[in-house]
Each structure stands twice: as structure tokens, then as C-alpha cells.
Coordinates of C-alpha atoms in Angstrom, one line a residue:
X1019 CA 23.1 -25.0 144.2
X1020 CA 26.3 -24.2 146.2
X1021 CA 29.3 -25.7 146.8
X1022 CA 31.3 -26.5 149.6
X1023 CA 34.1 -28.8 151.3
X1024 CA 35.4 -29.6 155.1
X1025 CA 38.9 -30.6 156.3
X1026 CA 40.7 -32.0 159.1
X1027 CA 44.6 -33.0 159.4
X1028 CA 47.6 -31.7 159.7
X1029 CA 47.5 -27.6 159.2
X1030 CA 47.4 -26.3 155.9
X1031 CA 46.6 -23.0 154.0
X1032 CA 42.9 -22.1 153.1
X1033 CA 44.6 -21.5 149.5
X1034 CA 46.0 -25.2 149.2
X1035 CA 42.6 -26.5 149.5
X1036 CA 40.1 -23.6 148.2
X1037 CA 42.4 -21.9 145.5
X1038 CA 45.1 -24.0 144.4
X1039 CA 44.1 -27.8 143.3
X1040 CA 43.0 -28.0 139.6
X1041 CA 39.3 -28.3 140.6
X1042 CA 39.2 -26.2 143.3
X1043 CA 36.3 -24.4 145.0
X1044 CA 37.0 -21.4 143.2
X1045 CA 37.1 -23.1 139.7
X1046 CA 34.3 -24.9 141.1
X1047 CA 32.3 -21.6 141.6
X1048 CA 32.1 -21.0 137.6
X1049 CA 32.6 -24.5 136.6
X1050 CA 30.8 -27.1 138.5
X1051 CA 31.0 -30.4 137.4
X1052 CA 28.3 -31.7 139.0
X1053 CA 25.3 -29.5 140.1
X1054 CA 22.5 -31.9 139.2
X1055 CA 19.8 -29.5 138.6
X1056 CA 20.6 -26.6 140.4
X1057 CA 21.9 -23.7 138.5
X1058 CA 25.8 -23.7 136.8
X1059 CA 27.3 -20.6 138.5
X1060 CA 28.1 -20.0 142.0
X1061 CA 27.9 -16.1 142.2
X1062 CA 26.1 -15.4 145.4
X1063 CA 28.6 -15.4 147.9
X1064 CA 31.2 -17.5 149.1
X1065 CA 32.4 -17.9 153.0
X1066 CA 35.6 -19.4 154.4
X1067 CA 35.7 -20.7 158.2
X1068 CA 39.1 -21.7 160.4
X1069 CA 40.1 -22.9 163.7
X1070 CA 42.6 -20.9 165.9
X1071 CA 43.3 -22.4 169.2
X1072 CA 39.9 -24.6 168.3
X1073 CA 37.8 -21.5 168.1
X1074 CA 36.1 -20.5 164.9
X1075 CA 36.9 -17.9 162.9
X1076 CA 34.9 -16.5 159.8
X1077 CA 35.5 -14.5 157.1
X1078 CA 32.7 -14.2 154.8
X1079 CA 31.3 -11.6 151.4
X1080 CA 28.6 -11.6 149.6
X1081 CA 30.3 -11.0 145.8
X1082 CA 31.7 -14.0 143.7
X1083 CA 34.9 -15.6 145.5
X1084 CA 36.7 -14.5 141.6
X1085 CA 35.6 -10.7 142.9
X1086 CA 37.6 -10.5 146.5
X1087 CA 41.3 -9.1 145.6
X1088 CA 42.0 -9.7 149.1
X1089 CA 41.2 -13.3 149.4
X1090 CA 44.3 -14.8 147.6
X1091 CA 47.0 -12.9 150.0
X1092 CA 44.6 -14.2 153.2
X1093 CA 44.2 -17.2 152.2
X1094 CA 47.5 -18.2 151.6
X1095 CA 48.8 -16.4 155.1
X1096 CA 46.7 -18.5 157.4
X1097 CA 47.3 -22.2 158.5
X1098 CA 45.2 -24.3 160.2
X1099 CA 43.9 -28.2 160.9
X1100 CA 40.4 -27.8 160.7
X1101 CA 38.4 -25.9 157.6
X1102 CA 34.7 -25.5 156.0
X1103 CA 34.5 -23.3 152.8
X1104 CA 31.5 -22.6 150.9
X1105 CA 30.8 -21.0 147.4
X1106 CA 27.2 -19.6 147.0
X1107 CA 24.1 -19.9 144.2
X1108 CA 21.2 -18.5 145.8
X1109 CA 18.1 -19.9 145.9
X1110 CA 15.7 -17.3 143.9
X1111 CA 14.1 -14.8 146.6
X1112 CA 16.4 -15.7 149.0
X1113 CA 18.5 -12.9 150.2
X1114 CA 21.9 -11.7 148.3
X1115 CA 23.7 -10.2 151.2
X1116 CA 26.8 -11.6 153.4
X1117 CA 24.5 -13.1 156.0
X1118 CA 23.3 -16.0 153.6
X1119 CA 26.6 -17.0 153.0
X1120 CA 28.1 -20.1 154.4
X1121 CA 29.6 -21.0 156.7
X1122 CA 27.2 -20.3 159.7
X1123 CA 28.5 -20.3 163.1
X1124 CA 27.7 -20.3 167.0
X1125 CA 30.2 -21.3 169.7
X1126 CA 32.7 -24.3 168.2
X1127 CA 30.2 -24.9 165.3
X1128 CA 30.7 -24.2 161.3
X1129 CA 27.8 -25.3 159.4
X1130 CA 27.0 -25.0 155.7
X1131 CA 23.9 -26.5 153.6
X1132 CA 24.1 -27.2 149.8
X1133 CA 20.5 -27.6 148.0
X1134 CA 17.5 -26.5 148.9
X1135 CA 14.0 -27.0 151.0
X1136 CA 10.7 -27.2 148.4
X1137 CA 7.9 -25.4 149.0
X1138 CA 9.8 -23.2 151.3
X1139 CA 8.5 -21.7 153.7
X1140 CA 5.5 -23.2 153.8
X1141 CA 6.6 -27.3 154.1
X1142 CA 8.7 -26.9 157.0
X1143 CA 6.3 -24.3 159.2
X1144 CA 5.0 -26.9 161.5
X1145 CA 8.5 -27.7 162.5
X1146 CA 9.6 -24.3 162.0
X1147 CA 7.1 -24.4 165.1
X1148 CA 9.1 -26.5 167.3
X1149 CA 11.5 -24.0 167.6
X1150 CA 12.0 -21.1 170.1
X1151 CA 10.7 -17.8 169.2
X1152 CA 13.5 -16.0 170.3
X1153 CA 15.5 -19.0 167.5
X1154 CA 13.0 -17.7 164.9
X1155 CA 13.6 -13.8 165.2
X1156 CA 17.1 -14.7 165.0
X1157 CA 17.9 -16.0 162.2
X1158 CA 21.0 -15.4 160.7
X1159 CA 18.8 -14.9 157.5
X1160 CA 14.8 -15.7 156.4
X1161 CA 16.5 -18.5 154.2
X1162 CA 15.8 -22.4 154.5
X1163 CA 19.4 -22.9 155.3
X1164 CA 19.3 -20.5 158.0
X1165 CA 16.3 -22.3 159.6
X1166 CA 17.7 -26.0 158.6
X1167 CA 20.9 -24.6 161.0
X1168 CA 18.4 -23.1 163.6
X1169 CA 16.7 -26.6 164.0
X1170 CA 19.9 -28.3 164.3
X1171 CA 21.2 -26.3 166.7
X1172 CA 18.0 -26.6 168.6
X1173 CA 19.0 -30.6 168.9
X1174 CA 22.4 -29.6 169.7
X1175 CA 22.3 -27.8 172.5
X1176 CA 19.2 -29.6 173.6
X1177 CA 22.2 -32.6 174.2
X1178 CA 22.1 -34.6 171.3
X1179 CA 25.4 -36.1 169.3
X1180 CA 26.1 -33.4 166.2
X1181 CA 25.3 -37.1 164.1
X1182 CA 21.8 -37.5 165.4
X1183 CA 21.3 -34.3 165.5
X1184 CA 21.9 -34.1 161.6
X1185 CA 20.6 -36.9 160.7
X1186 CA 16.7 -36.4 162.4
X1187 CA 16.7 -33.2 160.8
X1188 CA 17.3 -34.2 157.2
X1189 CA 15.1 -37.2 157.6
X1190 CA 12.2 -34.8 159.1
X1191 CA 12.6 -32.2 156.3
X1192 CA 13.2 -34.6 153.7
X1193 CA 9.4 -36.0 155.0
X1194 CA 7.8 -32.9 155.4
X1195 CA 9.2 -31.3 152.4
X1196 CA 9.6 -34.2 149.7
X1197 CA 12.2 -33.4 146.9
X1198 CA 14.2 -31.4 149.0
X1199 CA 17.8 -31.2 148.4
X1200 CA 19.5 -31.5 151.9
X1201 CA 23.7 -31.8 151.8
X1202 CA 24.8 -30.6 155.0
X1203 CA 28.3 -30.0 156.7
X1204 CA 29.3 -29.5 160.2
X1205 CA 32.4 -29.5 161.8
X1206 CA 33.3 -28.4 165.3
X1207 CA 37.1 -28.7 164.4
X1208 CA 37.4 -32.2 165.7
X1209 CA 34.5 -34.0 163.6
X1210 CA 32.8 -33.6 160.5
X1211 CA 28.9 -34.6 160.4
X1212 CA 27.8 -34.4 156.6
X1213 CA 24.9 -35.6 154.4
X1214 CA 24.1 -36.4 150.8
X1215 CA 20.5 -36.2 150.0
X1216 CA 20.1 -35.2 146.1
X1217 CA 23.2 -33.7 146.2
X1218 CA 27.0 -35.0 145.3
X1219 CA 29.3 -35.7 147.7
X1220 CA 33.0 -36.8 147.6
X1221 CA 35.5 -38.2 150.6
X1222 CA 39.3 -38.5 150.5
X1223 CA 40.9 -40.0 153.7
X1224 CA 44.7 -40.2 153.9
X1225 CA 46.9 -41.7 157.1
X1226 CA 46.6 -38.1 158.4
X1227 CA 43.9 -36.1 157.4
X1228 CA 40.2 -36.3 155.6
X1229 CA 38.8 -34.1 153.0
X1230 CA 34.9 -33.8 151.8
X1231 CA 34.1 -32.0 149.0
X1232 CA 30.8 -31.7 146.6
X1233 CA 33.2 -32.4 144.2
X1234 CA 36.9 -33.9 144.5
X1235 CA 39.1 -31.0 143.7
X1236 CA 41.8 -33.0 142.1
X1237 CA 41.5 -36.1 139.7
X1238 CA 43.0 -39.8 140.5
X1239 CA 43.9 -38.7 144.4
X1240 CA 42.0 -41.3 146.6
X1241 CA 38.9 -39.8 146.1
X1242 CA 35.2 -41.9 146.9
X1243 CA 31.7 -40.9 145.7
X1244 CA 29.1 -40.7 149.2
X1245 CA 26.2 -42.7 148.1
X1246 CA 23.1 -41.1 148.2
X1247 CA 20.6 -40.3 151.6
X1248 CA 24.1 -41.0 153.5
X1249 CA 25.4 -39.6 156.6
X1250 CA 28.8 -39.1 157.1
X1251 CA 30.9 -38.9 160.4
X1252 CA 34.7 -38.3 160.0
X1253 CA 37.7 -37.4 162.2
X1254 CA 41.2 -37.1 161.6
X1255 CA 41.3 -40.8 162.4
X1256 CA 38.0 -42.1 161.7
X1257 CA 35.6 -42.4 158.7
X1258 CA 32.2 -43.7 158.9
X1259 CA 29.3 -43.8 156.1
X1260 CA 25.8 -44.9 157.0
X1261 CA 22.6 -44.9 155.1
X1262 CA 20.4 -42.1 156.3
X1263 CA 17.1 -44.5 155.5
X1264 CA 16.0 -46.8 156.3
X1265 CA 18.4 -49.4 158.5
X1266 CA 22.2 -48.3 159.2
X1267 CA 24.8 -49.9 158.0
X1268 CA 28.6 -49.4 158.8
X1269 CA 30.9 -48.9 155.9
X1270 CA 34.4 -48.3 156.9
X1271 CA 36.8 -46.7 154.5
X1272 CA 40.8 -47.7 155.1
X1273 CA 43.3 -44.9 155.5
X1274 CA 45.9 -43.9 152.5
X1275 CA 49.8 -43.3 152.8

């Protein structure tokens, strides 16, 4: 399965967090320490997403994040507060090409998904029903992370907060398609809404900023395993972890100097 991480705090290089750090993303994409199941190399794609005057911006290939000669120079001549950076491992028959790579967007919203849906496509057809048709024929790709994203977004925009937006849709997968591996991010710039369901999980808050990663990219630096079917809801200031089933529970997390 893939890979990914989110930040918010004080600006910073795409390199400093992807690149640089002993167990970064990119070492992460050959060398995962923890993919529990799901495959060992990250190969399929890797997608990097930034804030600029708290729009989105994307920048996105479909070869191994080791393959792009350009990404080193980029990444290290951008700086922003707000990131979500993804390394891919396909799911086998999904599609290879740059539109399967994470991060998705629309309007303020980055979105990535690390795992899978079971018995895709059939499991998740009846709520692939709810949707729109025009949401359906525009997909960014006939993938299960494409359509997890569509029915989030459908929630979204229908009004709900990004949290319960996330959350009903991993609990209503996780139901209709049992076994599914469902660790989502989303970040608008200001928050970041996550899940761990199957999949690991890590947080690191510091006065300024929070980081969450599938895996913590550097070793003894304030990092915290997210248990388990946990949602997670973080701003700069802010950190909150609560079970995703069955009763929710506050868990606050104190800042680091």
C-alpha cells in the first residue's frame, strides 16, 4: 500500500519533510517499515501538494519519486505552511498513469487514501449509487480511492464538517466492504482530517506545527503511534484523536518545545 504524510506550521521546504529526514517519504518509497500486508515497494507514482496564498497547488508523476531528476531542485525551492505528499503502490488492475496518484484535489482540498476497498468495485456499488452521475463519469480515475474521494466530497459540499464527513464514509465502507484498508488524509491548509483503519499511522505535534506520517520520518523526535479505527483532527494549534467505533472519546496530545 502507499505512503503518505500532511503538515501544518510554520513554512518549510517540500524537501525538509519528503527528501531530507533519515526516514523520509522517498526512503520510505523502497523501504517501508511498516506496510502490514500490502506490498514492499512504492513504485506507482508519487504526488506532492502545497498551499500558496491558501490555494492548492499540485505537482504530480506517475514514475517512482527515485525516477523524477527534477524533483530535488523543486522541492527544495518552494516554501510553504501547509503540505500533503504521497508515494504510490498500486492496487493490481488499478490504473498506472499520473491520475491515480495522490494527492487529489478540488477547490481548497488535498486528499490522499492509503490501503485499499475489498471486493472492489462490487462492495461499494450501492453507495457508489448515492452519488451523482455526473460525480461518477468524473472520476479523477476508475480506482476505489478515486470514488472513496468522490463520496467524501459529495458530504462536503453537501455541508458537512471535513471530520464527519470522513468519518461516515470510512465507517460506511468499512461495513459494506469488510477488511478494507481505509487511511485517509485531508487537509484544506488549515486542518488535517485523517484515519487509521488497518493501516499505520504516526503524529508529531510541536509548539508550532503538526506532522502525520504512515511512518515517523525520523527516530526519537516526539513521534505517537494513532491507534487503530481512529480519526484524527489537527491544526497548527490543536490535536484531537477519537475512536472511529464505536463511542468517541477525546484524547488530547500536549504540545512540544
Amino acid at each position: 500500500m502507499c505512503r503518505h504524510l500532511a503538515y501544518l506550521g510554520p513554512p518549510v521546504t517540500p524537501a525538509s519533510l519528503v527528501l531530507e529526514p533519515p526516514h523520509s517519504l522517498y526512503r520510505q518509497s523502497w523501504e517501508p517499515a511498516d506496510m502490514r500486508g500490502g506490498g514492499s515497494v512504492n513504485a506507482d507514482g508519487f504526488g506532492l501538494g502545497w498551499y500558496v496564498d491558501g490555494a492548492p497547488v499540485r505537482y504530480r508523476r506517475s514514475v517512482p519519486i527515485w525516477a523524477d531528476e527534477s524533483l530535488p531542485g523543486l522541492a527544495r525551492s518552494i516554501r510553504s505552511g501547509a503540505l500533503l505528499a504521497a508515494v504510490r503502490n498500486g492496487t493490481v488492475g488499478s490504473p498506472l498513469n499520473e491520475a491515480a496518484a495522490a494527492p487529489f484535489v478540488r477547490d481548497r482540498w488535498l486528499f490522499s487514501h492509503n490501503g485499499l476497498i475489498t471486493g472492489w468495485p462490487g462492495s461499494v456499488s450501492k453507495l457508489a449509487e448515492t452519488l451523482p452521475v455526473s460525480e461518477l463519469l468524473t472520476l479523477d480515475a476508475p480506482m476505489d480511492s478515486a470514488l472513496l474521494w468522490a463520496l467524501i466530497q459529495d458530504r462536503l459540499y453537501a455541508g458537512a464538517p471535513a471530520a464527519e464527513a470522513v468519518a461516515s464514509v470510512v465507517r460506511e465502507v468499512a461495513e459494506a466492504a469488510p477488511g478494507s484498508r481505509l487511511n485517509v488524509l485531508l487537509t484544506d491548509g488549515d486542518q488535517i482530517v485523517a484515519t487509521t483503519w488497518t493501516h499505520s499511522l504516526w503524529v508529531r505535534r510541536t509548539a508550532e506545527s503538526v506532522a502525520v506520517s504512515s511512518e515517523p520520518w525520523q527516530r526519537d523526535d516526539g513521534w505517537a503511534e494513532v491507534p487503530d479505527q481512529s480519526l484524527l483532527v489537527a491544526t497548527k494549534n490543536s490535536l484531537t484523536i477519537t475512536p472511529l467505533a464505536p463511542r468517541p472519546v477525546e484524547l488530547p496530545m500536549e504540545g512540544r518545545e
